[in-house]
XYZ file of C-alpha atoms in Angstrom:
599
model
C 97.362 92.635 78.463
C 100.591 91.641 78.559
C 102.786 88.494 79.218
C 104.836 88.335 82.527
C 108.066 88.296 80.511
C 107.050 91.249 78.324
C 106.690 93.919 80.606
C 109.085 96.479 81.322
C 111.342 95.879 83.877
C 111.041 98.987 85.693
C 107.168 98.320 86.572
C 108.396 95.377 88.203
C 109.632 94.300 91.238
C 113.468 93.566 92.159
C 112.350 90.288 93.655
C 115.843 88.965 92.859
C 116.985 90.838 95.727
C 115.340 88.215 98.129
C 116.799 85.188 95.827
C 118.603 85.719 92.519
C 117.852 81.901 91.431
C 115.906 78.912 91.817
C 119.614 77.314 93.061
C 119.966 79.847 95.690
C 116.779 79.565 97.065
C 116.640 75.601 97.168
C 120.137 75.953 99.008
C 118.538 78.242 101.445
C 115.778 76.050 102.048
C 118.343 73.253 102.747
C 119.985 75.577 105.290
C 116.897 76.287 106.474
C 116.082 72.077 106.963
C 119.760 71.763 108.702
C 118.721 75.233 111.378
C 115.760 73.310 112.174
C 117.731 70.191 112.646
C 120.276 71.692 114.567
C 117.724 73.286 117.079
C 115.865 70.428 117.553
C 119.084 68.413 118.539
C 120.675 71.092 120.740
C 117.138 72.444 122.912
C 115.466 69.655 124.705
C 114.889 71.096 127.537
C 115.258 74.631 128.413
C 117.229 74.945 132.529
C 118.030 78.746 132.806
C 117.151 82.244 131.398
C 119.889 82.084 129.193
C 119.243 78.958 127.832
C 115.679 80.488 126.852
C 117.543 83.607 125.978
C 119.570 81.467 123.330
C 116.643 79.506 122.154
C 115.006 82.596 121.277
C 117.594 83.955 119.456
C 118.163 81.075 117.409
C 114.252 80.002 117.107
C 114.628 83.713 115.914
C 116.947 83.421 113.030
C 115.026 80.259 111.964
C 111.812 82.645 111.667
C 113.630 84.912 110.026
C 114.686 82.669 107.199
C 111.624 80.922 107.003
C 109.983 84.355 106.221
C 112.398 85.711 103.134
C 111.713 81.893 101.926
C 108.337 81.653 102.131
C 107.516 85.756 100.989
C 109.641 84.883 97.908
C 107.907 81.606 96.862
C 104.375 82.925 97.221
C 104.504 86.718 96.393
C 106.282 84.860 92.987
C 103.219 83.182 92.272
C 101.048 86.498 92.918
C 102.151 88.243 90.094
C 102.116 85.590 87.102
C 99.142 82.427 88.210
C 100.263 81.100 84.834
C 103.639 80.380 85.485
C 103.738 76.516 86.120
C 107.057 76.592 87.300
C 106.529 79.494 90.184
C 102.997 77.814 91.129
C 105.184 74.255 91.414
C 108.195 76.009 93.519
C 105.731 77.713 95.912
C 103.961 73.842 96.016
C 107.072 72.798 96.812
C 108.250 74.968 99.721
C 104.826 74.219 101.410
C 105.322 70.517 101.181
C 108.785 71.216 102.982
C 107.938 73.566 105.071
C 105.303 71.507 106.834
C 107.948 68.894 107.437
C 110.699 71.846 109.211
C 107.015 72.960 110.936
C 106.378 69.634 112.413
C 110.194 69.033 113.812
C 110.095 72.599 115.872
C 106.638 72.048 116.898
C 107.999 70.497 119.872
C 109.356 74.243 121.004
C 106.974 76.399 122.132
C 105.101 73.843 124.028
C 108.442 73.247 125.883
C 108.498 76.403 126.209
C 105.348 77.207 127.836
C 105.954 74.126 130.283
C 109.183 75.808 131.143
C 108.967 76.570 134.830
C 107.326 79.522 135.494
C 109.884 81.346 138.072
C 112.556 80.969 134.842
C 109.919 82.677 132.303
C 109.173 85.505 134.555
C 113.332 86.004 135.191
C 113.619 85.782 131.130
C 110.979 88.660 130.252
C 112.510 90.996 133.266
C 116.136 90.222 132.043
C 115.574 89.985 127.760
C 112.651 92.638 127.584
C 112.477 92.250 123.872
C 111.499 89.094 124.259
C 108.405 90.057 127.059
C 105.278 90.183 124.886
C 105.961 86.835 123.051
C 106.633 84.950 126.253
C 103.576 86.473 127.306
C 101.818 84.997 124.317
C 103.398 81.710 124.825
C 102.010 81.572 128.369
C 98.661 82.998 127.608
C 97.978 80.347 125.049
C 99.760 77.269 126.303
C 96.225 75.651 128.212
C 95.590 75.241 124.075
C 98.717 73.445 123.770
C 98.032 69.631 122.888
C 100.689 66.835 123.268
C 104.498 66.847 121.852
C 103.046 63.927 118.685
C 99.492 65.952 118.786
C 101.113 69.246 117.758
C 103.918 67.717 115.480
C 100.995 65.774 113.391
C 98.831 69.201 113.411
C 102.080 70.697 111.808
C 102.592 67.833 109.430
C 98.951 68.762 108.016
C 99.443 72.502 107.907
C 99.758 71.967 103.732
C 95.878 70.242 104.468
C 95.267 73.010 106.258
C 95.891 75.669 104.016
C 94.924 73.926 100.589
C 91.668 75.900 100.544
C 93.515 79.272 99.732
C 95.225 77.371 97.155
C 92.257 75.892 95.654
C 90.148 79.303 95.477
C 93.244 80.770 94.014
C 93.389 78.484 91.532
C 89.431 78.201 90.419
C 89.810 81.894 90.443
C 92.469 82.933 88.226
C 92.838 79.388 86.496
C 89.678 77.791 85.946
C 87.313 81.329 85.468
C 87.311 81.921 81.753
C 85.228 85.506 80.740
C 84.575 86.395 77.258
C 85.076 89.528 75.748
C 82.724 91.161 74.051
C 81.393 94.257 72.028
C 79.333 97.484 73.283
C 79.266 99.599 70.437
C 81.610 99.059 67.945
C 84.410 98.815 70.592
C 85.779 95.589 72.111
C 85.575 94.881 75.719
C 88.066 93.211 77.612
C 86.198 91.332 80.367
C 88.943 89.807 83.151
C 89.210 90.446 86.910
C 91.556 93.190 86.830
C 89.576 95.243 83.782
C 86.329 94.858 85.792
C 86.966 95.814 89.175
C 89.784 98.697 87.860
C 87.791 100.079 84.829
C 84.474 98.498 83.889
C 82.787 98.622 87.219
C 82.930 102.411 87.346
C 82.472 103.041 83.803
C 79.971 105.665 83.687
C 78.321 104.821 80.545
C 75.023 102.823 82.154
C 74.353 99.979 79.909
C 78.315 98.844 79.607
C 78.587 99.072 83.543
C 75.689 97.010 84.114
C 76.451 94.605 81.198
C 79.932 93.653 82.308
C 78.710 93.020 85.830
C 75.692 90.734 84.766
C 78.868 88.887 82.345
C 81.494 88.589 85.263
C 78.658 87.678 87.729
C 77.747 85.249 85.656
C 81.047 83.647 85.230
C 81.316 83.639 89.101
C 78.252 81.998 88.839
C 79.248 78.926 87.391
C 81.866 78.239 89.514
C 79.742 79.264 92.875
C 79.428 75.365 94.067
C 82.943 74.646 93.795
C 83.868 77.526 95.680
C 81.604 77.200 98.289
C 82.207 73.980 98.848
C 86.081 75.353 99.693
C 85.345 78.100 101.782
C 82.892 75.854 103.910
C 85.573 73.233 103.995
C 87.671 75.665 105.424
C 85.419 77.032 107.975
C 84.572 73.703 109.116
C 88.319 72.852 109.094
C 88.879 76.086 111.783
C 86.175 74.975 113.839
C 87.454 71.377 114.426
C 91.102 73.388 115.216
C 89.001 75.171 117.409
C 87.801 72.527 119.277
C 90.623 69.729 119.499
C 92.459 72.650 120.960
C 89.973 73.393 123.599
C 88.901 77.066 122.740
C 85.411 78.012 123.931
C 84.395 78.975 119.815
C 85.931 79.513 116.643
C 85.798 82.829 117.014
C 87.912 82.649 120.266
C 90.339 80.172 118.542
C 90.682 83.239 115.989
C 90.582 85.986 117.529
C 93.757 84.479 120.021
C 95.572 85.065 117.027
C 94.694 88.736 117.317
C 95.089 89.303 120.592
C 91.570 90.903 120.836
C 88.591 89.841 122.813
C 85.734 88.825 121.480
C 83.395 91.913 123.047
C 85.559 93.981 121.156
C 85.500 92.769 117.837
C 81.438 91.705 118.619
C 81.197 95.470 119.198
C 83.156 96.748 115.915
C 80.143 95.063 113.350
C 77.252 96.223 115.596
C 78.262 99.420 115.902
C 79.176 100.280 111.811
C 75.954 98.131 110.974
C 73.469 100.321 113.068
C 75.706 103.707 112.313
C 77.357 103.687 109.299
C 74.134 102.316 106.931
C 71.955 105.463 106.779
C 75.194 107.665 105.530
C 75.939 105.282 102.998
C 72.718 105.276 102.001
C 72.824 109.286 101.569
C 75.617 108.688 99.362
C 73.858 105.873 96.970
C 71.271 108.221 96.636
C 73.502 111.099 95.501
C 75.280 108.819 92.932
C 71.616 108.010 91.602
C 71.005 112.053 91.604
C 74.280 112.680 89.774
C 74.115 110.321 87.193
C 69.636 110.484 86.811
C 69.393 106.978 87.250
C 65.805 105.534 87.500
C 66.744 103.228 89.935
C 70.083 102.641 91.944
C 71.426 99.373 91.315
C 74.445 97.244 93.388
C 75.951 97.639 89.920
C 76.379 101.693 90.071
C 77.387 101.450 93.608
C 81.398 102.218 92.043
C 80.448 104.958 90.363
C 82.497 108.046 90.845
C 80.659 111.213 91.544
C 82.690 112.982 88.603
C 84.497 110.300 86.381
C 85.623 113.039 83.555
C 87.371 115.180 86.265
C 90.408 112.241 87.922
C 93.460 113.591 86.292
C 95.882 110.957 84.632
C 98.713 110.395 87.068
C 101.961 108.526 85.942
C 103.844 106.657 88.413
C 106.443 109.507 88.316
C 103.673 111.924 88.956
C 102.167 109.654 91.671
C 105.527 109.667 93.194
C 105.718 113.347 93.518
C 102.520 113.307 95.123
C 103.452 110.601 97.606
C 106.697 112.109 98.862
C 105.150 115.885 99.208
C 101.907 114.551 100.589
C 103.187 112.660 103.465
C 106.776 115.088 103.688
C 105.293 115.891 107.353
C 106.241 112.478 108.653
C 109.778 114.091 108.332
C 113.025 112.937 106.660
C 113.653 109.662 107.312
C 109.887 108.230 106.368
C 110.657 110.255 102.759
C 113.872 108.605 102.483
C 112.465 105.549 102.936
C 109.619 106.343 100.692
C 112.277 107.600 97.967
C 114.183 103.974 98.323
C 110.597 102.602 97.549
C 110.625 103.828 94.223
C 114.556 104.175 93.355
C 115.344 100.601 94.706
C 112.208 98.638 92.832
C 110.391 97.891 95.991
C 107.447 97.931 94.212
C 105.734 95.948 91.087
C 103.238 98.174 89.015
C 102.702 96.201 85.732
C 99.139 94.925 84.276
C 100.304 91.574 82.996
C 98.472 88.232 81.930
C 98.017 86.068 85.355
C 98.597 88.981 88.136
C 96.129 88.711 90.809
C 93.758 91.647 91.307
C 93.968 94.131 94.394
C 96.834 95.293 96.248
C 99.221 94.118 99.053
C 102.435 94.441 100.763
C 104.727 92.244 102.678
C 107.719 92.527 104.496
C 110.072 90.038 104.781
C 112.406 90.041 107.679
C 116.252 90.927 106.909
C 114.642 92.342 103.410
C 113.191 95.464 101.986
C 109.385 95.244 101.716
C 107.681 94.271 98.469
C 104.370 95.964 97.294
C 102.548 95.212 94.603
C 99.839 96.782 92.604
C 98.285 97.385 89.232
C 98.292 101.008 88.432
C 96.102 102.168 85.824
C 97.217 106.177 85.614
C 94.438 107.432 87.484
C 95.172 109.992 90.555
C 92.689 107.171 92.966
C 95.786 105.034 92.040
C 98.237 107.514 94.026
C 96.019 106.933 97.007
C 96.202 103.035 96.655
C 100.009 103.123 96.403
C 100.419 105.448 98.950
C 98.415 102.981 101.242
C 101.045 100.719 100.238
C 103.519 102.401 101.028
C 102.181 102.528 104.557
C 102.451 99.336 104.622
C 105.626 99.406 103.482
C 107.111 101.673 105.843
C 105.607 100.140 108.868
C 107.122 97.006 107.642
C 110.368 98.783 107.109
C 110.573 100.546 110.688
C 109.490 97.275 112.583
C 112.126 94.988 111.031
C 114.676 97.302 112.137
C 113.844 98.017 115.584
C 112.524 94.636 116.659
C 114.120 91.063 116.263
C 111.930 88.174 114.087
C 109.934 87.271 116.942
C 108.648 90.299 117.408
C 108.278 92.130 114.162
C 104.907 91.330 112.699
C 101.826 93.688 114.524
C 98.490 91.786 115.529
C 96.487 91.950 111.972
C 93.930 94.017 114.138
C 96.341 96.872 113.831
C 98.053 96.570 110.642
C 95.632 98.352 108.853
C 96.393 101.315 110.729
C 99.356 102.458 108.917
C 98.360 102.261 106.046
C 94.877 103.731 106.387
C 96.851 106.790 107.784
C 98.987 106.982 104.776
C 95.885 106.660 102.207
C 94.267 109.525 104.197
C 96.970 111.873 104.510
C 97.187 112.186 101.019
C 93.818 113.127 100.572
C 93.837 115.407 103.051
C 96.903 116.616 101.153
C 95.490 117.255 97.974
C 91.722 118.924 99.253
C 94.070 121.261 100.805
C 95.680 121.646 97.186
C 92.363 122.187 95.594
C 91.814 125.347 93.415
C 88.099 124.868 93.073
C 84.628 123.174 93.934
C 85.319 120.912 91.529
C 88.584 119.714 92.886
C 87.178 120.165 96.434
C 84.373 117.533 94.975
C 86.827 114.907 93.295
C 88.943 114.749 96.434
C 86.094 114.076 99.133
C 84.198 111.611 96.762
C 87.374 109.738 96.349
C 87.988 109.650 100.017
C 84.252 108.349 100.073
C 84.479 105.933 97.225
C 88.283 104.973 97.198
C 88.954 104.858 101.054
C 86.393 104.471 103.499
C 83.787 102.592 101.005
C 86.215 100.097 100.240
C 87.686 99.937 103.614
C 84.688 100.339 105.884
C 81.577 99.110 103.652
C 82.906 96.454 101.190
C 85.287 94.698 104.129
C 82.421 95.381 106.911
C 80.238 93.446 104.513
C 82.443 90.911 104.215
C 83.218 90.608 107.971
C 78.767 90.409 108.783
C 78.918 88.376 106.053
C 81.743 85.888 108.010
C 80.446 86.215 111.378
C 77.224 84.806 110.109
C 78.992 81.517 108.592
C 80.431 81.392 111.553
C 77.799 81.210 113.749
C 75.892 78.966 112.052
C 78.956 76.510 111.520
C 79.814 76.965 115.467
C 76.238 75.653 115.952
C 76.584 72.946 113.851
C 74.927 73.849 110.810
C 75.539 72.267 107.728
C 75.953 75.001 105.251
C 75.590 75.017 101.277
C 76.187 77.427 98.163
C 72.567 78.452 98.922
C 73.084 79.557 102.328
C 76.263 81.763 101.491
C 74.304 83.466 98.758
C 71.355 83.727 101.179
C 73.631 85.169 104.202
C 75.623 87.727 101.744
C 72.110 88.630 100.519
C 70.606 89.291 103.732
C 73.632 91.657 104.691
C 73.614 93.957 101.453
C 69.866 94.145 102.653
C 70.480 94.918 105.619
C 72.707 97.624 104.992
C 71.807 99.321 101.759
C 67.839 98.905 102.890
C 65.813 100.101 99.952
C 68.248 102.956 98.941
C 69.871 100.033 96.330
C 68.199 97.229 94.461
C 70.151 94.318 94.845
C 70.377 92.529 91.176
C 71.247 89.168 89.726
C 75.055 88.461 90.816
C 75.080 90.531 93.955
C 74.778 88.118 95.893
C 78.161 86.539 95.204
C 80.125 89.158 96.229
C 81.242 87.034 98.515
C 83.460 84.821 96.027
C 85.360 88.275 94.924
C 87.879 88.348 97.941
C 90.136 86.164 99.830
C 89.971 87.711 102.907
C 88.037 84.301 104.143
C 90.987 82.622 104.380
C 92.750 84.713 106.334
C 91.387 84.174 109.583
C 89.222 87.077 111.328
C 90.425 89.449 108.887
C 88.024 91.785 107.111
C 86.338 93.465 110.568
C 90.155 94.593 110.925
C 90.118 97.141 108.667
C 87.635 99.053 110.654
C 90.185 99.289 113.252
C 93.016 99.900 111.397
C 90.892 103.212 109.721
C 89.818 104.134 112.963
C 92.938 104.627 114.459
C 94.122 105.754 110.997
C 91.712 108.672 110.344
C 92.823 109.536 114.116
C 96.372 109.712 112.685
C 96.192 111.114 109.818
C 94.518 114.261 111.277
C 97.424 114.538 114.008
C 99.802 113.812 111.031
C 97.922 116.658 108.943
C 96.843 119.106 111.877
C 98.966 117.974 114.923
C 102.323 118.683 116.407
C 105.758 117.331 115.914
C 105.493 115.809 118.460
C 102.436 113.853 117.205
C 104.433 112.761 114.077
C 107.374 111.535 116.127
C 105.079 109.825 118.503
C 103.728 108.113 115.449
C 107.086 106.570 113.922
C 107.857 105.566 117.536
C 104.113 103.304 117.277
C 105.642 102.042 113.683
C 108.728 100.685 115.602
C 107.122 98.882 118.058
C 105.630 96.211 115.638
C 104.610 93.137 117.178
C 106.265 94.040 120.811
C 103.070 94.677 122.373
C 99.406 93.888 121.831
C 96.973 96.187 119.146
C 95.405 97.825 121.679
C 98.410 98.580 123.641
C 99.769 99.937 120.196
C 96.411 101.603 119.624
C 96.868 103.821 123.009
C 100.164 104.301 122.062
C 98.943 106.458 119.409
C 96.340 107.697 121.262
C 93.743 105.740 120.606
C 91.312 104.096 123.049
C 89.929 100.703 120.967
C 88.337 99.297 124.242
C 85.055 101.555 123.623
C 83.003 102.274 120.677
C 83.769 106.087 120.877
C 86.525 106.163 118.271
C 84.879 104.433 115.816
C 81.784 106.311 115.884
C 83.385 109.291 115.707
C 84.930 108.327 112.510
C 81.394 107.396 110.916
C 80.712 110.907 112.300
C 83.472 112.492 109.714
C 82.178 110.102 107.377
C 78.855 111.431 107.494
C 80.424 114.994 107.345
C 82.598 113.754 104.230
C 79.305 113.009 102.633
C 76.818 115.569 103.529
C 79.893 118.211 102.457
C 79.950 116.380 99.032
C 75.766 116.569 98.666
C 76.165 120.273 98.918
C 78.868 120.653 96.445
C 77.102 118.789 93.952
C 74.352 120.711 94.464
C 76.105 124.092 94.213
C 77.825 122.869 91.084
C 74.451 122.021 89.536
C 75.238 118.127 89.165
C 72.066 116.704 90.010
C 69.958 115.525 87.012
């Protein structure tokens, strides 16, 4: 592993594009203080539609700026936790950041007492504007005083210190020790497990490396519990000063989705989903003669020696063919991706594991990764680049008020993406074999990680949840206990559950993201509908499709959802995709068979 500064250039990121110096961005963050002055000073009371009109616009441009700031000074830290200086810049913008919060708190509470006659006139005569004022009105009964909301604002750093502090016990303070399995060194860290040594096929590695990073987990499980439950307990009293019936309604506001719905989404995969994933433990265990199936083999591919190497110029190939139906412009952009440095591929000392992308209004998106040359890696990036591109159409079509889509919907694009391309390449395939690779990786790369590992998490959440909103005081013990019970739940006794297992839990930061893991269900519902109309469909479908990217946050996820053709009000579309999961696995059970895999 690598140093930061000792990578090649061209695996990173052109992040200099946002800022090209610690002097330009501190002068931007001093225009940025002098905006929010200005505002403050000129809108004290809003007396026409084009006053509001104005307000917007400017409130707007403030958003705007506060975005390329604040994407630059935390995706910095993302890639390099080591760097002192990043970790103290991205400090630093927080600190000021919750001082520019607090003096335009004021705004939307103004706005929202606004008289109602004016509001109506403004979202008939500035449409673009229509489905924030509509969130502005919708949530203004939550609204507390003019001094209530500034203080709130003037804690937001408070706030948000629990991401920072998990952050920081996790890639700071978690220290794993290599060590030796036969002759050959192993290189235990976050990125080497959960990208090589968690699906290593040789038995007694695999399950050795997961007892050693469990372990290390393990001796940090107290301190990190006791910042996740501070957090929870920090969203509930939100939840309540503002006068929301639960936390779960004070989150799920932020959504835009009712609570039915989203009650609905872990039900449903809980009761449907289990017994196919169960099918499929049990096939890993017949594939690789295991005596007993373990949580530890549960990343096991179904044939490791057959994933080609990919390199990213191969990958890109891939990428740009695969999805080539979304037509011309969506390549282009795709091609810009890789051309223009959009995205940040190295493995270097301090990079945070996963993948994400962000994109910052008035910039090209950012993605970053960690590719490792294997062809599940095209899949990841291509996700990605979903992102990406949805990021990239929004920004241009909608103003900065308007751009980001509810997070119960943002999955969407990007789920599409991930599943185009493998419907892409089992198209491609020459043989069984192939055939095999490509539906176990949409099994084990796409939905297991996007409708089993997050659905976990999110039965996993709602639990805390519930027990916090009824006033239970909750401990390390109880998170282990909780995660426990829902691996149990699920996996029944298809897979023993062994020492470490239980804290899964401490492996993501979804948690701190508000209602966040149950979302990717939706967004790979609606993106296994898409892919199959991108795939299969008309032009007509694909056009529809970019037209759904541009709208962004204009309209409410399951507005967007219909727009796409996608009714999220009912269970229907989601159990029909755990249907053609189901078919994804029982297909792969008789392939193995017919190649004569089982042992």
């Amino acid at each position: 592993m690598k140093k930061r500064y000792e990578v090649d250039i061209d695996e990173t990121w052109a992040i200099e594009e946002l800022f090209e110096s610690d002097e330009v961005f501190l002068d931007s963050l001093e225009e940025l203080k002098k905006l929010s002055n200005d505002f403050a000073n000129k809108y004290k009371s809003l007396n026409s539609t084009e006053e509001i009109f104005e307000a917007l616009k400017a409130y707007g441009e403030i958003a705007a700026l506060t975005d390329r700031l604040g994407t630059f000074a935390s995706i910095t830290t993302e890639v390099d936790t080591s760097d002192a200086n990043v970790m103290k810049r991205f400090a630093n913008f927080v600190n000021e950041m919750s001082k520019i919060d607090a003096n335009l708190s004021f705004f939307e509470s103004m706005l929202a007492k606004t008289d109602t006659s004016l509001l109506e006139e403004a979202k008939k005569n500035h449409s673009e504007y229509k489905y924030y004022l509509e969130r502005v009105i919708a949530n203004s009964k939550y609204l507390l005083s003019d001094e209530s909301e500034k203080v709130l604002a003037n804690l937001l750093p408070t706030f948000d210190a629990p991401y920072k502090s998990y952050s920081d016990i996790r890639y700071g303070d978690m220290d794993f020790e290599d060590f030796e399995y036969e002759g050959e060194k192993i290189v235990l860290n976050h990125n080497t497990f959960e990208e090589f040594l968690e699906a290593d096929p040789r038995d007694d590695l695999r399950r050795e490396a997961f007892d050693r990073y469990h372990k290390e987990l393990g001796k940090y499980q107290n301190s990190d519990a006791s910042v996740y439950i501070n957090h929870v307990e920090n969203e509930k009293r939100l939840a309540d000063i503002r006068g929301y019936d639960s936390v779960f309604d004070y989150l799920l506001s932020r959504q835009d989705v009712d609570r039915e719905i989203y009650e609905n989404h872990i039900n449903i995969i809980m009761d449907e989903l289990a017994p196919h994933m169960r099918k499929y433990a049990k096939i890993i265990q017949k594939v690789y003669g295991l005596d007993e199936m373990t949580y530890a083999d549960l990343k096991l591919s179904i044939d490791p020696e057959y994933e080609p190497e990919v390199s990213i110029k191969q990958a890109r190939a891939y990428i740009v063919e695969g999805l080539s139906n979304l037509g011309e412009e969506y390549v282009n952009v795709l091609n810009r991706a890789f051309d223009e440095r959009w995205i940040d591929y190295a493995q270097n000392i301090g990079k945070r594991t996963g993948a994400f992308a962000t994109g910052p209004y008035g910039s090209h998106p950012f993605i970053m990764t960690t590719y490792n040359n294997k062809m599940s890696q095209v899949m990841t990036l291509a996700h990605e680049l979903g992102h990406a591109c949805q990021f990239y159409y929004s920004n241009n079509n909608q103003n900065a008020l308007n751009n980001d889509m509810s997070m119960y919907f943002v999955e969407a694009p990007s789920t599409a993406n991930e599943i185009t391309m493998e419907r892409f390449l089992l198209n491609k395939a020459k043989d069984d074999r192939e055939k095999l690779w490509v539906l176990s990786t949409m099994i084990s790369k796409t939905y297991y990680h996007n409708f089993v590992t997050h659905f976990i998490e999110a039965a996993f959440q709602r639990e805390v949840y519930r027990k916090v909103e009824a006033g239970e005081n909750l401990s390390t013990i109880d998170l282990n206990e909780i995660f426990k019970e829902k691996l149990e739940e699920f996996w029944g006794d298809s897979v023993k559950l062994v020492n470490g297992s239980e804290l899964t839990w401490m492996r993501q930061p979804h948690y701190y993201m508000g209602l966040y893991s149950y979302t990717y269900s939706a967004g790979l519902t609606v993106g296994t509908v898409i892919s199959d109309k991108i795939v299969n469909g008309s032009d007509k479908d694909r056009k529809n499709w970019i037209e759904v990217l541009k709208l962004g946050g204009s309209v409410s996820p399951i507005e967007l959802a219909n727009a796409a053709g996608v009714d999220m009000t009912t269970t229907k579309s989601i159990s029909e995709t755990i249907k053609f999961i189901g078919s994804l696995i029982d297909q792969i059970d008789e392939l193995a068979k017919k190649l004569g895999m089982y042992k």
